[in-house]
Amino acid sequence: MSTDQPASPHEQPAGNGNHANHNRQEVILCAENISLRYDKLILRDVNFTIRNITRPGVNQGQVVSLIGRSGIGKTQLFKILAGLNKPTTGTVKINAEQRPVKAGDMGIVPQNYILFTHRTVLENLTIGLKQSGRKLSDKDIKDTINEKADLFDLRDHLKKYPMQLSGGQRQRVSILQQVLAGNHFILFDEPFSGLDVIMIDRVVDLLLKVSCMHEHNTLIVVSHDVENAMAISDTVYILARQQGKEGATITETIDLVNMGLAWEPEIRRKPAFIELLDQIKHKI
Ligand SMILES: Nc1ncnc2c1ncn2[C@@H]1O[C@H](COP(=O)(O)OP(=O)(O)OP(=O)(O)O)[C@@H](O)[C@H]1O
Ligand SMILES: [Mg+2]
């Protein structure tokens, strides 16, 4: 494993194209035999593991996407992974000790970004930072928030209330709140929806930066947006229904690292990426 120290993302661009020197190490999340039934079966036999990826000289976190069409069960799986909903069968185990996940273990960025509406951006971010449990002086709090607000392009908005922000700005506050809270696992439900093309590029860039802020940072994205999910991920799982069977399951795993298609900011232009995208769009 490389260093456990947080690193400045400025010093470590997310994509430096070196795929050969990577290792998949210990399991940090394991979803085992997950099923979910309401009046009918929604999820069936969902199994996957996320391993700590290491690369020399880089704080390389993990970005995993679960993609599938609308109504397939992504948000339900999101809630199960976050420990917010109990599956009908199966368990989600996290960290080196592989203990069952519980509510609060993971940072979550839901689609309708939950912020305290009666508190300013600065107050919302301070709440996030205080959740980390770190002992910080008032000056440390101010410096940390200012530094990160610059990185997230929120410096001019610290005194505003959530209602005075655009959707993209609210999303960045919500992501930063989770980063400041110090959760290494952060789950995102549809992080690209409702954003224009330029904002999508910015959030993609931001998520790659967040993933490289700490060796153990692990982002799990559930999305129906195949292209954007693929562009930021090292691994993509397709959640779909198999013919004649009830409930959605993982029908395919795409290892973008082994394919040489991860960690590249300009990935969308590569012919191999475009071809893969075309194939996958027919599978969800
Ligand atoms: N409390 C519930 N009781 C019964 N069925 C439910 C309940 N909550 C969700 N469902 C069903 O579970 C299925 C999966 O819903 P989910 O919200 O996970 O879909 P999704 O993949 O996130 O879709 P989208 O891309 O539109 O967000 C849907 O058919 C939905 O109707
Ligand atoms: Mg959903």
Coordinates of C-alpha atoms and ligand atoms in Angstrom, one line a residue:
M1 CA 0.0 0.0 0.0
S2 CA 1.2 3.5 -0.6
T3 CA 1.1 6.3 1.9
D4 CA -2.0 6.7 4.1
Q5 CA -1.5 10.5 4.2
P6 CA -4.0 12.8 2.6
A7 CA -2.5 14.4 -0.4
S8 CA -3.1 17.6 -2.2
P9 CA -4.9 16.9 -5.4
H10 CA -3.0 19.7 -7.0
E11 CA 0.1 17.7 -6.7
Q12 CA -1.5 14.5 -8.0
P13 CA -3.5 14.9 -11.1
A14 CA -6.1 12.1 -11.2
G15 CA -5.2 10.8 -14.6
N16 CA -1.5 10.1 -15.4
G17 CA -2.2 7.2 -17.5
N18 CA 0.1 4.7 -15.8
H19 CA -2.0 1.5 -15.7
A20 CA 0.7 -1.1 -15.6
N21 CA 1.8 -0.3 -12.1
H22 CA -1.3 -0.9 -10.1
N23 CA -2.4 -3.5 -7.6
R24 CA -5.7 -4.6 -6.2
Q25 CA -5.1 -5.2 -2.5
E26 CA -7.4 -6.0 0.4
V27 CA -11.2 -6.1 0.2
I28 CA -12.6 -2.9 1.6
L29 CA -16.3 -3.5 0.7
C30 CA -18.1 -6.7 0.0
A31 CA -21.8 -7.0 -1.0
E32 CA -22.8 -10.5 -0.5
N33 CA -26.0 -12.2 -1.8
I34 CA -28.0 -9.1 -1.6
S35 CA -31.7 -9.5 -2.4
L36 CA -34.6 -7.1 -1.9
R37 CA -38.2 -7.9 -2.1
Y38 CA -41.2 -5.7 -1.7
D39 CA -44.4 -7.0 -3.2
K40 CA -42.1 -8.3 -6.0
L41 CA -38.4 -9.1 -6.1
I42 CA -36.4 -5.9 -6.9
L43 CA -32.8 -7.1 -6.4
R44 CA -31.5 -10.7 -6.7
D45 CA -28.1 -12.2 -5.8
V46 CA -26.2 -9.0 -6.0
N47 CA -22.5 -9.8 -5.2
F48 CA -19.5 -7.7 -5.7
T49 CA -16.3 -6.7 -3.9
I50 CA -14.3 -3.5 -4.0
R51 CA -10.6 -3.8 -3.3
N52 CA -8.1 -1.1 -2.4
I53 CA -6.3 -0.1 -5.6
T54 CA -2.7 1.0 -5.1
R55 CA -0.3 2.7 -7.5
P56 CA 3.2 3.8 -6.7
G57 CA 3.5 7.6 -6.0
V58 CA -0.3 8.2 -6.2
N59 CA -3.0 8.3 -3.5
Q60 CA -5.2 6.2 -5.6
G61 CA -8.7 5.8 -4.4
Q62 CA -11.4 3.7 -6.0
V63 CA -14.4 4.8 -8.1
V64 CA -17.0 2.1 -8.8
S65 CA -20.2 2.7 -10.7
L66 CA -23.4 0.7 -10.7
I67 CA -25.3 1.5 -13.9
G68 CA -28.7 0.4 -15.0
R69 CA -31.9 1.8 -16.5
S70 CA -34.5 3.8 -14.7
G71 CA -36.6 1.8 -12.2
I72 CA -34.1 -1.2 -12.1
G73 CA -33.3 -0.8 -8.4
K74 CA -30.2 1.5 -8.2
T75 CA -31.5 3.8 -5.5
Q76 CA -32.7 0.8 -3.5
L77 CA -29.2 -0.7 -3.8
F78 CA -27.7 2.7 -2.9
K79 CA -29.7 2.7 0.4
I80 CA -28.7 -0.8 1.2
L81 CA -25.0 0.0 0.6
A82 CA -25.3 3.0 2.8
G83 CA -26.8 1.0 5.6
L84 CA -30.0 3.0 5.4
N85 CA -32.2 0.1 4.3
K86 CA -32.0 -3.6 5.3
P87 CA -31.9 -6.0 2.4
T88 CA -34.2 -9.0 2.5
T89 CA -31.2 -11.3 2.3
G90 CA -27.4 -10.7 2.3
T91 CA -25.0 -8.3 3.9
V92 CA -22.7 -5.4 3.1
K93 CA -19.4 -5.6 4.9
I94 CA -16.9 -2.8 5.0
N95 CA -13.3 -2.0 5.9
A96 CA -10.4 -4.3 6.7
E97 CA -12.3 -5.9 9.5
Q98 CA -15.2 -6.6 7.1
R99 CA -17.9 -5.6 9.6
P100 CA -21.5 -5.1 8.5
V101 CA -22.3 -1.6 7.3
K102 CA -24.5 0.6 9.4
A103 CA -26.2 4.0 8.9
G104 CA -23.6 6.8 9.2
D105 CA -20.6 4.7 8.0
M106 CA -20.8 6.2 4.6
G107 CA -21.0 9.7 3.3
I108 CA -24.0 10.0 1.0
V109 CA -24.8 12.5 -1.7
P110 CA -28.4 11.8 -2.6
Q111 CA -29.9 13.2 -5.7
N112 CA -31.9 15.9 -3.8
Y113 CA -28.8 17.2 -1.9
I114 CA -29.8 17.4 1.7
L115 CA -28.5 20.6 3.2
F116 CA -29.6 22.5 6.3
T117 CA -31.7 25.1 4.5
H118 CA -31.7 27.6 7.4
R119 CA -27.9 27.5 7.6
T120 CA -25.4 29.2 5.4
V121 CA -23.0 27.3 3.2
L122 CA -20.2 28.0 5.7
E123 CA -22.4 26.6 8.6
N124 CA -23.3 23.6 6.6
L125 CA -19.6 22.9 5.9
T126 CA -18.6 23.5 9.5
I127 CA -21.2 20.9 10.5
G128 CA -19.6 18.5 8.1
L129 CA -16.1 19.1 9.4
K130 CA -17.2 18.8 13.0
Q131 CA -18.7 15.3 12.2
S132 CA -15.1 14.2 11.4
G133 CA -14.5 14.2 15.1
R134 CA -11.1 16.0 14.5
K135 CA -10.0 18.3 17.3
L136 CA -9.7 21.6 15.5
S137 CA -9.3 25.2 16.6
D138 CA -11.5 27.9 15.2
K139 CA -8.6 29.0 13.0
D140 CA -8.0 25.4 11.7
I141 CA -11.8 25.1 10.9
K142 CA -11.7 28.4 9.0
D143 CA -8.5 27.6 7.1
T144 CA -9.6 24.1 6.2
I145 CA -13.0 25.3 4.9
N146 CA -11.4 28.2 3.0
E147 CA -8.9 25.9 1.3
K148 CA -11.4 23.3 0.3
A149 CA -14.0 26.0 -0.7
D150 CA -11.4 27.3 -3.2
L151 CA -10.9 23.8 -4.6
F152 CA -14.6 23.3 -5.0
D153 CA -15.2 26.8 -6.4
L154 CA -17.4 27.8 -3.5
R155 CA -15.4 30.6 -1.9
D156 CA -17.8 33.3 -3.1
H157 CA -20.8 31.5 -1.8
L158 CA -19.9 30.7 1.8
K159 CA -22.3 33.3 3.2
K160 CA -25.3 32.2 1.1
Y161 CA -28.1 30.0 2.1
P162 CA -28.8 26.8 0.0
M163 CA -31.9 28.4 -1.6
Q164 CA -29.6 31.1 -3.1
L165 CA -27.4 28.5 -4.9
S166 CA -27.7 26.8 -8.3
G167 CA -28.2 23.0 -8.4
G168 CA -24.6 22.5 -9.3
Q169 CA -23.4 24.7 -6.4
R170 CA -25.7 22.9 -4.0
Q171 CA -24.2 19.6 -5.2
R172 CA -20.7 20.8 -4.7
V173 CA -21.5 21.9 -1.1
S174 CA -23.1 18.5 -0.5
I175 CA -20.0 16.7 -1.8
L176 CA -17.6 18.9 0.1
Q177 CA -19.7 18.4 3.3
Q178 CA -19.0 14.6 3.0
V179 CA -15.3 15.2 2.2
L180 CA -14.9 17.4 5.3
A181 CA -16.8 14.8 7.4
G182 CA -13.9 12.5 6.6
N183 CA -15.8 9.5 5.3
H184 CA -13.7 7.4 3.0
F185 CA -16.7 5.8 1.4
I186 CA -18.9 8.3 -0.4
L187 CA -22.0 7.2 -2.2
F188 CA -23.6 9.2 -5.0
D189 CA -27.1 8.7 -6.4
E190 CA -27.3 10.1 -10.0
P191 CA -24.5 12.8 -9.5
F192 CA -24.8 13.9 -13.2
S193 CA -28.6 14.4 -13.5
G194 CA -29.9 17.9 -13.8
L195 CA -26.5 19.4 -14.7
D196 CA -25.5 20.9 -18.1
V197 CA -22.5 19.6 -20.0
I198 CA -20.0 22.0 -18.6
M199 CA -21.2 21.3 -15.0
I200 CA -21.0 17.6 -15.7
D201 CA -17.3 18.0 -16.7
R202 CA -16.7 19.9 -13.5
V203 CA -18.3 17.3 -11.3
V204 CA -16.4 14.5 -13.1
D205 CA -13.1 16.4 -12.5
L206 CA -14.1 17.0 -8.9
L207 CA -15.0 13.4 -8.2
L208 CA -11.6 12.3 -9.6
K209 CA -9.9 14.8 -7.3
V210 CA -11.9 13.5 -4.3
S211 CA -11.0 10.0 -5.1
C212 CA -7.3 10.9 -5.0
M213 CA -7.4 12.9 -1.8
H214 CA -6.8 9.7 0.2
E215 CA -5.6 6.2 -0.5
H216 CA -8.8 4.7 1.0
N217 CA -11.3 7.1 -0.6
T218 CA -13.9 5.0 -2.3
L219 CA -16.6 6.5 -4.4
I220 CA -19.6 4.5 -5.4
V221 CA -21.8 6.0 -8.1
V222 CA -25.2 4.8 -9.0
S223 CA -26.4 6.2 -12.3
H224 CA -28.2 5.6 -15.5
D225 CA -25.7 7.9 -17.2
V226 CA -23.5 5.3 -18.8
E227 CA -20.9 7.6 -20.4
N228 CA -20.2 9.8 -17.4
A229 CA -20.2 6.9 -15.0
M230 CA -17.7 5.1 -17.2
A231 CA -15.6 8.2 -17.6
I232 CA -14.8 8.4 -13.9
S233 CA -14.7 4.7 -12.9
D234 CA -12.1 2.0 -12.5
T235 CA -14.8 -0.6 -12.3
V236 CA -18.4 -0.6 -13.7
Y237 CA -21.1 -3.0 -12.7
I238 CA -24.2 -3.4 -14.9
L239 CA -27.4 -3.9 -13.0
A240 CA -30.0 -5.5 -15.2
R241 CA -32.6 -8.2 -15.4
Q242 CA -31.8 -11.5 -16.9
Q243 CA -34.3 -13.0 -19.3
G244 CA -37.0 -15.0 -17.6
K245 CA -35.8 -14.1 -14.1
E246 CA -37.3 -11.8 -11.6
G247 CA -35.3 -9.0 -9.9
A248 CA -32.2 -7.2 -11.1
T249 CA -28.7 -8.5 -10.6
I250 CA -25.1 -7.7 -11.7
T251 CA -25.0 -9.0 -15.3
E252 CA -21.5 -7.8 -16.2
T253 CA -18.4 -6.4 -14.6
I254 CA -16.2 -4.1 -16.6
D255 CA -12.7 -3.6 -15.3
L256 CA -11.6 -0.4 -16.9
V257 CA -8.2 -0.4 -15.3
N258 CA -7.2 -3.7 -17.0
M259 CA -8.6 -2.3 -20.3
G260 CA -6.4 0.8 -20.0
L261 CA -9.5 3.0 -19.8
A262 CA -9.3 4.4 -16.3
W263 CA -7.7 7.5 -14.8
E264 CA -7.5 9.4 -18.0
P265 CA -9.1 12.8 -18.1
E266 CA -9.4 12.7 -21.9
I267 CA -10.8 9.2 -21.9
R268 CA -13.9 10.1 -23.8
R269 CA -11.9 10.7 -27.0
K270 CA -10.3 7.3 -27.1
P271 CA -11.8 5.0 -29.8
A272 CA -11.7 2.0 -27.4
F273 CA -13.8 4.0 -24.9
I274 CA -16.3 5.0 -27.6
E275 CA -16.6 1.4 -28.8
L276 CA -17.1 0.1 -25.3
L277 CA -19.7 2.7 -24.5
D278 CA -21.6 1.7 -27.6
Q279 CA -21.6 -2.0 -26.5
I280 CA -22.6 -1.2 -22.9
K281 CA -25.5 1.0 -23.9
H282 CA -27.1 -2.0 -25.5
K283 CA -26.8 -4.1 -22.3
I284 CA -28.7 -1.9 -19.8
Ligands
LIG1 N1 -41.2 1.2 -0.7 C1 -41.3 0.5 -1.9 N2 -42.3 -0.4 -2.0 C2 -42.5 -1.1 -3.1 N3 -41.7 -0.9 -4.2 C3 -40.7 0.0 -4.2 C4 -40.5 0.8 -3.0 N4 -39.5 1.6 -3.3 C5 -39.1 1.4 -4.5 N5 -39.9 0.4 -5.1 C6 -39.7 -0.1 -6.4 O1 -38.4 -0.6 -6.6 C7 -38.0 -0.4 -8.0 C8 -36.6 0.2 -8.0 O2 -36.7 1.5 -7.6 P1 -35.4 2.5 -7.6 O3 -35.8 3.8 -7.1 O4 -34.3 1.8 -6.9 O5 -35.0 2.6 -9.2 P2 -33.8 3.3 -9.8 O6 -33.0 2.3 -10.6 O7 -33.1 4.1 -8.8 O8 -34.5 4.3 -10.9 P3 -34.2 5.8 -11.4 O9 -33.1 5.6 -12.4 O10 -35.4 6.2 -12.1 O11 -33.8 6.6 -10.2 C9 -39.1 0.4 -8.7 O12 -39.8 -0.5 -9.5 C10 -39.9 0.9 -7.5 O13 -41.2 1.0 -7.9
MG2 MG -32.8 6.1 -8.5

